[in-house]
Amino acid sequence: MSASPLLRSALVSAAGVALALAAGPSHGHAQVRVDDLVVTTGASIDAYEGNLASVTTPVVDSTESARARSGQLGVRGALLLYAATDQRITGNFDFGLRQFAAEGFSTRDYTPREFAGRVDLAAWQRLGPWGNVGVELAAHGRRVDDRPPMPLFLQPGFVEVRGALVWESPLIDGDLRLGLRADVDDADYRAPEQIRALDLLDRDSFGVEASAEWGMTSLFRVYTGGRRTHYPRQSSFDADDPFRRDRTYTAGARWQYRSDFIVEVGVEGAINRSNSRRPEYDAIALNVQGATPLPWWSLSANLLATFTSKVYVEETEFARLVPGEEADNASVVFLDVGRPVTDDLAATLRLGWTRAETDIGDSYYERFGVSLLLNYRPFAR
Amino acid sequence: MSRFVGLLRILSVGLSFGLVLPSGITAQSLEERELQYLAALEIRNAAAASRDVRANEFFALLDSLTDAREAGDQVRVDALEGRFRDVGVALSRLDARVNETDGAYEVARSALLSALDQRLDSLGTIVEMTADPGRRDALIDVIYDLQIQFAQVSDEALEETIGPPSMMLPAFRVDPRDTPTTLRAKADFLEGKAADFEREIERVDELLKRYRAELRLQQFTGDVRANRTRFGDTQVPVRGATGAERAGQGIAADTIGVDLESLPPEDRIVRLNLWRSQLVIARDQTLAAAENLRAEARGELRGELRGELREEER
């Protein structure tokens, strides 16, 4: 992976600020406090449909449907790494392993294995009447072995690093909080010898966002932002400007209500323009989440739905997406029903449906799945 | 006297706190708030003490008036009724004065509790992250003293946060002139206050039940979200987290001086548990005081104990 000079300098600056914040007043040696720790294990059965071509895998299979059983193990946590009156450093991590046994393909059965991990660090400094300023650093990666052909879509492996500088205002009139955010990221896709096309997804980007948020139990957030993304391995077919550069403008609003029940509704629009005509599109996404306790057996239910629509600016008969972007505008519906088993253990039954675009424009695959998940909190009080 | 000891204790805690803490400006601010609180408390207590003296006289007159009526002594009834009315008017005036001083006292107490809450929060996290045993012990001592101070000051502050009726403990004592009827009237009053405490405990229990359910629901939805995004089943990371997903994810908001409902469920549960323990103590103390008064009314208190009570009164 070769990080861009911009990203490198930003990360170095961010690390410097984080260390400066961490140095703070001399309170002796740091000791980590675990705010939350959750170990998850589960099993799933999924069915995939769609006889679709893909160049993301070394083989193309002619099956129209495939099945997969999988088991997963995950652990995530939230840590308080440092705290003083006006400073705070927190960390979060999330690691997972998922093993599939996939069958129904005409060539052979597959046993894909996924490793996924995410670590992020946030340092905040209160500035009194000037609000709060924060630095965030994050690393996110995944690896997939024995990646199967479509329609069993699994994201390809990659490593992504991200740094952000964040400012938020003090509360205005006791309720309103404004925010500004600038971030840089760099993603390097893991391309095995047989599918070098995944290297096309390598990118670095810079984005800014302004937001306003108000309310407590009933929280509103509106935001707008822009992002420039550079794909150093994708051609724009323009001799004067040979590599793909995208500009993405987003605006959205979200309302969330958290009390005896939880409701979240969000809408986000995106306009993507590029020096390459192929990826130019307009998209809109509607996100809805509702969660409530049920009157029977201490059950709770959570319904999560995302519906997206994507319209390309230019008509073309060729592949729309770069291999690996297949789920870029997925529509999903997940219904989770869970209940506590003991004070530190909860069980969840999940039904899921996904409809997502393949790398052939306007072609979609679908996935139906059922999962049983156990979430264990060893430090539950 | 015990009240003065309490005040001295608060002052000494504040001073030692100021010496230990690294942040001098905030410690100074806490000290100022303590002094403001003590001044307001003193004024309010002086008004309340005057009112209590007059209230004791009122009950004594009520008792005498009842006896005179039962004895059919109309001359004595007429004399006592005039006196009873005068004392009643004076008592109302003193009661109004207590209410006036309540305002300044509430403001000062709220400010002090906010400062204490902030300091306890900061110190708690600092202690957990301090490896030096000596410094750790010193900080724990300060936290312990501050917690006592917080508990002493907090019973009404928490009322303000969650809005229950007034829970000031009435300062009724056994007066040598108290007749059994007066003592029973005082005991009735105290038992009524204990019933208020009991109702408040039941209300807090209901809130705790609700907040624990909220916490479970939030953990459930957090698990759902985490398990969905862990393997990136729904979206490739082309654009990273959207602005919508950052809702409410800024630095933890200050948790002082805000409405209880606006706090995260886990913080509400901690505060309500503290408030509940205060209520239980207040209820038990009130019931014990009422029982003492009833025992006195029945003549069951031994002479020496009665003597001790009178000595304490003096």
XYZ file of C-alpha atoms in Angstrom:
695
model
C 0.000 0.000 0.000
C 1.286 3.431 -0.850
C -0.456 6.237 0.977
C -0.686 9.557 -0.833
C 1.467 12.467 0.420
C -1.694 14.282 1.500
C -2.905 11.334 3.510
C 0.517 10.700 4.980
C 0.966 14.284 6.142
C -2.580 14.366 7.515
C -2.065 11.166 9.465
C 1.237 12.392 10.841
C -0.416 15.657 11.913
C -3.351 13.808 13.414
C -1.057 11.470 15.313
C 0.880 14.472 16.597
C -2.260 16.141 17.873
C -3.434 12.895 19.428
C -0.141 12.455 21.231
C -0.197 16.060 22.378
C -3.689 15.545 23.776
C -2.648 12.291 25.373
C 0.340 13.942 27.022
C -1.917 16.469 28.775
C -1.422 17.046 32.487
C 0.932 14.639 34.216
C -1.309 12.014 35.763
C 1.192 9.200 35.840
C 0.767 6.073 33.751
C -2.395 5.401 31.849
C -4.724 2.547 32.650
C -7.383 1.418 30.235
C -11.043 1.178 31.243
C -13.317 -1.152 29.315
C -16.685 0.536 28.773
C -18.216 -2.249 26.756
C -17.136 -5.660 25.557
C -19.328 -7.959 23.501
C -18.464 -11.420 22.235
C -20.727 -12.637 19.455
C -21.120 -16.103 18.062
C -23.686 -17.271 15.584
C -24.774 -19.484 12.734
C -26.545 -18.592 9.495
C -28.180 -20.172 6.496
C -28.357 -18.031 3.353
C -29.691 -18.448 -0.151
C -28.375 -16.395 -3.071
C -30.079 -15.906 -6.409
C -29.008 -14.400 -9.724
C -27.086 -15.875 -12.599
C -24.703 -12.997 -12.960
C -21.317 -12.537 -14.475
C -18.549 -11.036 -12.403
C -14.913 -10.334 -13.020
C -14.112 -10.146 -9.326
C -13.548 -13.847 -8.983
C -11.236 -16.182 -10.862
C -14.123 -18.305 -12.088
C -17.634 -17.640 -13.368
C -20.288 -20.144 -12.418
C -23.464 -20.830 -14.335
C -25.694 -21.489 -11.341
C -28.694 -19.284 -10.746
C -28.858 -19.997 -7.047
C -26.463 -20.984 -4.315
C -26.756 -21.827 -0.643
C -24.376 -21.257 2.216
C -24.156 -22.245 5.834
C -21.867 -20.160 7.951
C -20.619 -19.778 11.491
C -19.185 -16.596 12.896
C -17.273 -15.341 15.875
C -16.863 -11.674 16.677
C -15.656 -9.456 19.476
C -16.068 -5.725 19.812
C -15.299 -3.291 22.561
C -15.252 0.329 23.612
C -12.336 1.570 25.688
C -11.626 4.703 27.636
C -7.897 5.151 27.211
C -7.404 8.495 28.909
C -9.635 10.975 30.656
C -9.133 14.288 32.353
C -11.436 17.188 33.000
C -11.107 18.593 29.496
C -9.615 15.735 27.524
C -10.677 12.277 26.596
C -9.247 9.545 24.413
C -11.391 6.601 23.474
C -10.823 3.530 21.368
C -13.094 1.031 19.699
C -12.334 -2.283 18.102
C -14.299 -4.912 16.237
C -12.902 -8.189 14.930
C -14.718 -11.037 13.275
C -14.205 -14.407 11.656
C -16.825 -16.026 9.444
C -16.524 -19.440 7.835
C -18.850 -20.492 5.001
C -19.730 -23.833 3.509
C -21.224 -22.857 0.144
C -22.820 -25.276 -2.285
C -25.019 -25.329 -5.362
C -22.361 -24.125 -7.779
C -21.848 -26.076 -11.004
C -18.059 -26.086 -10.823
C -17.369 -26.988 -7.196
C -18.329 -26.212 -3.627
C -16.568 -23.328 -1.907
C -15.475 -22.752 1.654
C -14.828 -19.012 1.865
C -13.412 -17.633 5.090
C -13.584 -13.969 6.082
C -11.469 -12.088 8.586
C -12.619 -8.548 9.314
C -11.187 -6.016 11.720
C -11.652 -2.402 12.645
C -9.804 -0.243 15.148
C -10.410 3.420 15.760
C -9.069 6.003 18.130
C -10.614 9.359 19.017
C -9.059 12.134 21.087
C -11.183 15.078 22.230
C -10.203 18.370 23.777
C -12.713 20.778 25.293
C -12.068 24.374 24.341
C -14.518 25.984 26.744
C -16.622 28.572 24.906
C -15.060 27.477 21.598
C -16.591 24.022 21.752
C -14.691 20.770 21.353
C -12.087 19.614 18.887
C -11.249 16.031 18.124
C -8.904 13.878 16.125
C -9.941 10.473 14.859
C -7.748 7.739 13.435
C -9.132 4.496 12.092
C -7.905 1.365 10.388
C -10.226 -1.116 8.762
C -9.348 -4.273 6.922
C -10.655 -7.584 5.755
C -9.403 -10.678 4.023
C -11.331 -13.325 2.135
C -9.965 -16.742 1.286
C -11.550 -18.916 -1.390
C -13.864 -16.118 -2.563
C -16.756 -17.744 -4.458
C -18.325 -16.658 -7.754
C -21.634 -14.848 -8.006
C -24.303 -14.883 -6.866
C -22.639 -15.435 -3.479
C -21.225 -11.959 -3.151
C -18.622 -11.305 -0.505
C -16.750 -8.046 -0.341
C -13.149 -8.352 -1.489
C -10.305 -7.907 0.958
C -8.796 -4.484 1.550
C -6.984 -2.308 4.049
C -8.227 1.189 4.709
C -6.802 3.900 6.947
C -8.652 7.080 7.762
C -7.893 10.238 9.681
C -10.285 13.029 10.599
C -10.223 16.395 12.304
C -13.519 17.295 13.938
C -14.866 20.413 15.572
C -18.170 20.761 17.344
C -19.608 23.915 18.802
C -20.745 24.309 22.389
C -24.476 24.004 22.836
C -26.201 27.021 21.341
C -29.371 28.059 23.195
C -28.957 24.892 25.227
C -29.879 22.620 22.336
C -28.205 23.226 18.969
C -24.752 21.899 18.169
C -22.892 22.645 14.949
C -20.118 20.492 13.591
C -17.362 20.531 11.001
C -15.376 17.543 9.875
C -12.496 17.046 7.461
C -11.112 13.607 6.743
C -8.711 11.792 4.488
C -8.618 8.098 3.700
C -6.589 5.636 1.718
C -7.801 2.185 0.659
C -5.702 -0.588 -0.784
C -7.568 -3.609 -2.158
C -5.994 -6.986 -1.854
C -5.729 -8.354 -5.383
C -4.745 -12.003 -5.754
C -2.795 -12.921 -8.850
C -5.874 -14.228 -10.678
C -8.022 -11.113 -10.146
C -5.753 -8.130 -10.595
C -8.873 -6.118 -11.465
C -9.465 -5.555 -7.742
C -6.492 -3.216 -7.770
C -8.685 -0.826 -9.710
C -10.490 -0.036 -6.451
C -7.397 1.412 -4.773
C -8.171 5.010 -3.874
C -7.442 7.974 -1.690
C -9.912 10.702 -0.862
C -10.483 13.929 1.014
C -13.851 15.029 2.339
C -15.462 17.804 4.342
C -18.812 17.854 6.087
C -20.872 20.437 7.943
C -23.647 19.384 10.263
C -26.200 20.706 12.701
C -27.738 18.593 15.426
C -30.391 19.409 17.984
C -32.543 17.620 20.490
C -31.850 14.946 23.083
C -34.390 12.149 23.268
C -35.666 13.301 19.906
C -32.527 14.073 17.921
C -32.401 15.758 14.535
C -29.328 15.957 12.369
C -28.865 17.623 8.996
C -25.600 17.518 7.131
C -24.007 18.238 3.827
C -20.580 17.464 2.477
C -18.309 16.972 -0.451
C -15.588 14.448 -1.246
C -12.867 14.219 -3.842
C -11.745 10.701 -4.608
C -8.716 9.746 -6.659
C -8.424 6.295 -8.231
C -4.794 6.074 -9.322
C -5.286 2.741 -11.138
C -8.433 3.577 -13.071
C -8.181 5.204 -16.459
C -10.435 8.094 -17.367
C -9.695 7.603 -21.077
C -8.738 11.257 -21.196
C -5.128 11.794 -22.208
C -4.974 15.169 -20.453
C -6.428 13.849 -17.233
C -5.642 10.117 -17.372
C -6.793 8.854 -13.938
C -10.305 8.781 -12.564
C -11.196 11.556 -10.140
C -14.684 11.724 -8.605
C -16.468 14.515 -6.827
C -19.317 13.372 -4.611
C -21.762 15.777 -3.026
C -24.077 14.515 -0.316
C -26.841 16.028 1.756
C -29.026 14.297 4.241
C -31.220 14.483 7.294
C -31.853 12.039 10.061
C -34.278 11.927 12.938
C -33.903 9.533 15.822
C -36.096 9.056 18.843
C -34.759 7.031 21.742
C -36.931 6.257 24.716
C -39.065 3.218 25.546
C -38.829 2.492 21.845
C -36.449 3.612 19.129
C -37.269 5.087 15.759
C -34.752 6.347 13.237
C -35.549 7.746 9.810
C -32.956 9.141 7.465
C -32.743 10.246 3.882
C -29.565 10.958 1.967
C -28.991 12.119 -1.555
C -25.703 11.814 -3.429
C -24.481 13.244 -6.686
C -21.336 11.689 -8.101
C -19.503 13.404 -10.914
C -16.227 12.313 -12.449
C -13.713 12.995 -15.177
C -14.801 9.554 -16.409
C -18.401 9.409 -17.601
C -18.977 5.770 -16.588
C -19.390 6.248 -12.809
C -21.447 9.448 -12.862
C -24.731 8.880 -11.064
C -27.378 10.395 -8.807
C -28.571 8.313 -5.864
C -30.987 8.548 -3.009
C -31.274 6.303 0.026
C -33.994 6.007 2.624
C -33.048 4.420 5.944
C -35.614 3.331 8.505
C -35.042 1.622 11.823
C -37.544 0.772 14.513
C -36.939 -1.116 17.726
C -39.367 -1.887 20.511
C -39.867 -4.317 23.351
C -42.563 -6.872 22.629
C -45.190 -7.858 25.202
C -44.176 -11.533 25.221
C -41.299 -13.332 26.943
C -39.086 -10.230 27.296
C -38.664 -10.147 23.525
C -37.489 -7.103 21.583
C -37.758 -6.560 17.864
C -35.658 -4.456 15.542
C -36.582 -3.720 11.958
C -33.958 -2.154 9.755
C -34.584 -1.236 6.145
C -32.574 0.647 3.551
C -33.970 1.370 0.125
C -31.802 2.898 -2.544
C -32.288 4.166 -6.042
C -29.464 4.951 -8.407
C -29.686 6.644 -11.802
C -26.702 6.832 -14.124
C -26.090 10.005 -16.049
C -24.845 8.286 -19.205
C -26.243 5.191 -20.900
C -23.761 2.423 -21.638
C -23.827 -1.257 -22.484
C -20.626 -2.006 -20.614
C -20.005 -2.892 -16.999
C -21.016 -0.009 -14.775
C -19.174 -0.722 -11.611
C -15.594 -1.472 -11.031
C -15.245 -5.037 -9.732
C -15.762 -5.053 -5.985
C -18.260 -2.217 -5.877
C -21.102 -4.668 -6.389
C -23.097 -3.841 -3.257
C -22.685 -0.113 -3.660
C -26.398 0.651 -3.605
C -27.860 -2.295 -1.749
C -31.414 -2.338 -0.495
C -31.733 -4.361 2.683
C -34.370 -5.415 5.170
C -33.354 -7.034 8.432
C -35.748 -8.171 11.142
C -34.112 -9.106 14.437
C -36.002 -10.567 17.367
C -34.009 -10.980 20.544
C -34.294 -11.565 24.230
C -31.938 -11.685 27.189
C -31.093 -15.216 28.261
C -29.180 -14.177 31.378
C -27.933 -10.799 32.618
C -24.873 -11.065 30.388
C -26.147 -13.139 27.470
C -28.699 -12.266 24.794
C -29.965 -14.304 21.863
C -31.148 -12.893 18.552
C -32.916 -14.484 15.600
C -32.407 -12.552 12.365
C -34.240 -12.693 9.069
C -32.595 -10.787 6.252
C -33.104 -9.824 2.638
C -30.594 -8.021 0.455
C -30.876 -6.797 -3.102
C -27.709 -5.300 -4.504
C -26.213 -4.285 -7.780
C -23.555 -6.397 -9.453
C -20.696 -5.047 -11.468
C -22.908 -5.283 -14.538
C -24.949 -2.102 -14.398
C -28.612 -2.483 -13.491
C -28.180 -6.212 -12.726
C -29.034 -7.311 -9.224
C -28.542 -10.330 -7.029
C -30.661 -11.187 -3.981
C -29.876 -12.860 -0.705
C -32.257 -14.344 1.861
C -30.909 -15.447 5.191
C -31.721 -16.559 8.685
C -29.244 -16.296 11.559
C -29.096 -17.161 15.221
C -26.708 -14.919 17.145
C -25.592 -14.963 20.775
C -24.150 -11.775 22.295
C -22.203 -12.204 25.511
C -21.211 -9.233 27.685
C -18.689 -10.528 30.236
C -18.654 -7.238 32.155
C -22.414 -6.733 32.240
C -23.598 -5.130 35.490
C -24.362 21.833 66.648
C -24.249 18.815 64.362
C -25.168 21.120 61.510
C -22.100 23.273 62.194
C -19.934 20.153 62.240
C -21.407 19.247 58.874
C -20.625 22.695 57.531
C -17.060 22.499 58.774
C -16.744 19.103 57.179
C -17.913 20.456 53.830
C -15.438 23.320 54.071
C -12.546 21.046 54.994
C -13.350 18.686 52.139
C -13.375 21.606 49.768
C -10.028 22.859 50.981
C -8.343 19.464 50.844
C -9.881 18.914 47.445
C -8.367 22.150 46.229
C -4.943 21.108 47.467
C -4.987 17.715 45.776
C -6.515 18.555 42.431
C -4.237 19.628 39.612
C -6.799 21.970 38.090
C -6.614 25.012 40.384
C -9.190 27.177 38.637
C -11.940 24.583 38.886
C -11.108 23.756 42.493
C -11.373 27.438 43.287
C -14.698 27.551 41.521
C -15.894 24.611 43.590
C -14.761 26.334 46.763
C -16.672 29.473 45.821
C -19.770 27.435 45.163
C -19.392 25.741 48.535
C -19.202 29.087 50.284
C -22.217 30.369 48.387
C -24.085 27.205 49.227
C -23.167 27.419 52.914
C -24.288 31.049 53.102
C -27.616 30.233 51.463
C -28.024 27.151 53.625
C -27.346 29.132 56.796
C -29.928 31.746 55.893
C -32.453 29.101 54.988
C -31.785 27.054 58.131
C -32.129 30.131 60.319
C -35.523 30.804 58.760
C -36.497 27.141 59.114
C -35.367 27.050 62.766
C -37.528 30.071 63.581
C -40.422 28.433 61.801
C -39.883 25.146 63.705
C -39.880 26.905 67.087
C -43.144 28.569 66.188
C -44.508 25.282 64.837
C -43.774 23.561 68.156
C -45.599 26.331 69.946
C -48.472 25.921 67.526
C -48.770 22.202 68.244
C -48.517 22.780 71.985
C -51.324 25.330 71.791
C -53.368 22.923 69.704
C -52.905 20.285 72.340
C -53.858 22.644 75.148
C -56.852 23.872 73.230
C -58.034 20.318 72.709
C -57.646 19.568 76.424
C -59.528 22.763 77.384
C -62.370 21.903 75.025
C -62.586 18.393 76.359
C -62.665 19.803 79.926
C -65.398 22.320 78.985
C -63.257 25.255 80.251
C -64.649 27.995 78.007
C -62.581 30.823 79.571
C -59.385 28.916 78.872
C -60.639 27.993 75.403
C -61.267 31.648 74.546
C -57.833 32.691 75.786
C -56.090 29.870 73.945
C -57.984 30.497 70.713
C -56.738 34.089 70.556
C -53.220 32.987 71.203
C -53.642 30.099 68.748
C -54.690 32.524 65.981
C -51.737 34.834 66.637
C -49.280 31.971 66.570
C -50.928 30.624 63.403
C -50.453 33.981 61.632
C -46.840 34.172 62.795
C -46.265 30.617 61.648
C -47.657 31.431 58.191
C -45.377 34.441 57.946
C -42.342 32.393 58.929
C -43.354 29.697 56.499
C -43.447 32.288 53.728
C -39.987 33.470 54.764
C -38.678 29.914 54.502
C -40.137 29.694 51.015
C -38.408 32.948 50.054
C -35.018 31.691 51.182
C -35.596 28.456 49.322
C -35.016 30.151 45.965
C -31.484 31.347 46.672
C -30.728 28.086 48.440
C -31.906 26.026 45.454
C -29.709 27.974 43.057
C -26.624 27.681 45.259
C -27.223 23.999 45.981
C -27.740 23.181 42.336
C -24.512 24.965 41.409
C -22.563 23.127 44.102
C -23.959 19.758 43.085
C -23.055 20.427 39.481
C -19.495 21.229 40.478
C -19.285 18.168 42.731
C -20.724 15.929 40.040
C -18.194 17.171 37.522
C -15.318 16.696 39.964
C -16.401 13.210 40.973
C -16.692 12.241 37.329
C -13.241 13.586 36.514
C -11.615 12.116 39.613
C -13.205 8.722 39.046
C -11.681 8.383 35.619
C -8.343 9.805 36.750
C -8.140 7.325 39.612
C -8.811 4.400 37.309
C -5.987 5.494 35.094
C -3.456 6.361 37.792
C -0.879 3.713 38.501
C 0.937 5.507 41.365
C -0.481 3.873 44.545
C 0.168 6.909 46.754
C -1.561 9.314 44.447
C -4.319 6.822 43.869
C -4.996 6.465 47.609
C -5.000 10.232 48.076
C -7.485 10.649 45.244
C -9.688 7.854 46.582
C -9.796 9.607 49.960
C -10.856 12.815 48.265
C -13.496 10.967 46.242
C -14.832 9.318 49.381
C -15.160 12.661 51.136
C -16.721 14.219 48.071
C -19.224 11.390 47.801
C -20.263 11.976 51.398
C -20.544 15.655 50.680
C -22.529 14.936 47.531
C -24.871 12.629 49.431
C -25.381 15.272 52.112
C -26.231 17.941 49.609
C -27.894 15.884 46.949
C -31.204 14.736 48.336
C -33.002 17.842 47.164
C -30.839 18.321 44.096
C -31.988 15.005 42.791
C -35.552 16.020 43.465
C -34.973 18.902 41.136
C -33.642 16.589 38.490
C -36.529 14.172 38.556
C -39.185 16.443 39.969
C -40.613 14.819 43.117
C -42.315 16.812 45.873
C -40.256 18.477 48.602
C -38.420 15.965 50.738
C -36.923 18.133 53.481
C -36.906 16.226 56.730
C -39.056 18.064 59.293
C -37.028 18.834 62.419
C -39.562 17.871 65.091
C -38.161 17.175 68.532
C -39.602 16.098 71.829
C -40.356 19.241 73.743
C -40.640 19.008 77.558
C -43.981 20.817 77.278
C -45.355 18.395 74.667
C -48.503 16.621 75.719
C -49.358 13.148 74.361
C -51.754 14.725 71.845
C -49.023 17.023 70.514
C -46.603 14.140 70.289
C -49.126 12.033 68.386
C -49.839 14.948 66.017
C -46.117 15.269 65.338
C -45.841 11.516 64.831
C -48.791 11.600 62.414
C -47.095 14.347 60.466
C -43.818 12.432 60.291
C -45.575 9.265 59.203
C -47.241 11.269 56.473
C -43.815 12.419 55.319
C -42.578 8.807 55.467
C -45.500 7.842 53.247
C -44.360 10.558 50.797
C -40.905 9.008 50.803
C -42.410 5.582 50.222
C -44.436 6.827 47.262
C -41.317 8.446 45.842
C -39.390 5.181 46.253
C -42.115 3.382 44.331
C -41.946 6.026 41.603
C -38.157 5.685 41.416
C -38.503 1.895 41.200
C -40.843 2.325 38.244
C -38.367 4.688 36.573
C -35.503 2.273 37.203
C -37.517 -0.508 35.638
C -38.190 1.674 32.594
C -34.588 2.822 32.235
C -33.238 -0.704 32.541
C -35.592 -1.741 29.743
C -34.312 1.200 27.666
C -30.723 0.156 28.314
C -31.486 -3.402 27.212
C -33.154 -2.083 24.063
C -30.221 0.165 23.209
C -27.760 -2.682 23.731
C -29.939 -4.857 21.513
C -30.020 -2.326 18.675
C -26.282 -1.711 19.098
C -25.672 -5.449 18.721
C -27.916 -5.566 15.655
C -26.047 -2.725 14.014
C -22.598 -4.078 14.877
C -23.377 -7.576 13.686
C -24.746 -6.203 10.425
C -21.760 -4.020 9.609
C -18.960 -6.250 10.898
C -18.583 -8.180 7.626
C -19.801 -5.366 5.367
C -22.664 -7.365 3.920
C -24.669 -4.385 2.792
C -22.342 -1.769 1.417
C -18.798 -1.592 0.144
C -16.722 1.059 1.886
C -16.579 3.355 -1.119
C -17.627 6.455 0.766
C -17.066 5.480 4.369
C -19.577 6.184 7.126
C -22.232 8.642 6.063
C -23.104 11.735 8.050
C -26.296 10.104 9.226
C -24.400 7.413 11.112
C -22.557 10.020 13.135
C -25.738 11.324 14.759
C -25.197 11.758 18.469
C -21.626 10.481 18.302
C -19.724 13.608 19.263
C -17.861 14.019 22.512
C -19.937 12.933 25.481
C -22.090 15.870 26.452
C -21.717 17.352 29.897
C -23.970 15.409 32.198
C -24.350 18.042 34.830
C -27.239 20.401 35.226
C -29.259 18.648 32.554
C -32.609 16.966 32.632
C -32.449 13.352 33.736
C -34.329 12.191 30.645
C -31.593 13.573 28.419
C -28.905 11.369 29.967
C -27.989 7.929 28.636
C -29.953 5.159 30.405
C -26.887 3.871 32.266
C -26.246 7.331 33.770
C -29.899 7.706 34.707
C -29.788 4.359 36.491
C -26.701 5.358 38.490
C -28.281 8.647 39.569
C -31.617 7.117 40.407
C -29.978 4.398 42.486
C -28.216 7.100 44.480
C -31.469 9.015 44.895
C -33.268 5.841 45.947
C -30.726 5.077 48.657
C -31.206 8.627 49.986
C -34.956 8.133 50.024
C -34.719 4.864 51.895
C -32.543 6.488 54.552
C -34.919 9.452 54.834
C -37.964 7.188 55.093
C -36.375 4.988 57.761
C -35.169 7.964 59.788
C -38.565 9.621 59.604
C -40.358 6.469 60.667
C -37.919 5.991 63.547
C -38.490 9.577 64.676
C -42.254 9.077 64.475
C -41.997 5.894 66.505
C -39.959 7.717 69.154
C -42.638 10.366 69.383
C -45.352 7.721 69.727
C -43.358 5.930 72.409
C -42.971 9.229 74.216
C -46.698 9.793 73.904
C -47.319 6.371 75.430
C -44.893 7.210 78.214
C -42.687 4.341 77.248
C -39.468 6.269 76.967
C -37.360 5.814 79.989
C -36.635 8.825 82.072
C -32.948 8.930 81.222
C -33.647 8.794 77.484
C -36.153 11.576 77.826
C -33.546 13.483 79.751
C -31.066 12.918 76.931
C -33.553 14.179 74.406
C -34.161 17.297 76.459
C -30.427 17.772 76.886
C -30.026 17.507 73.134
C -32.748 20.075 72.689
C -30.943 22.515 74.949
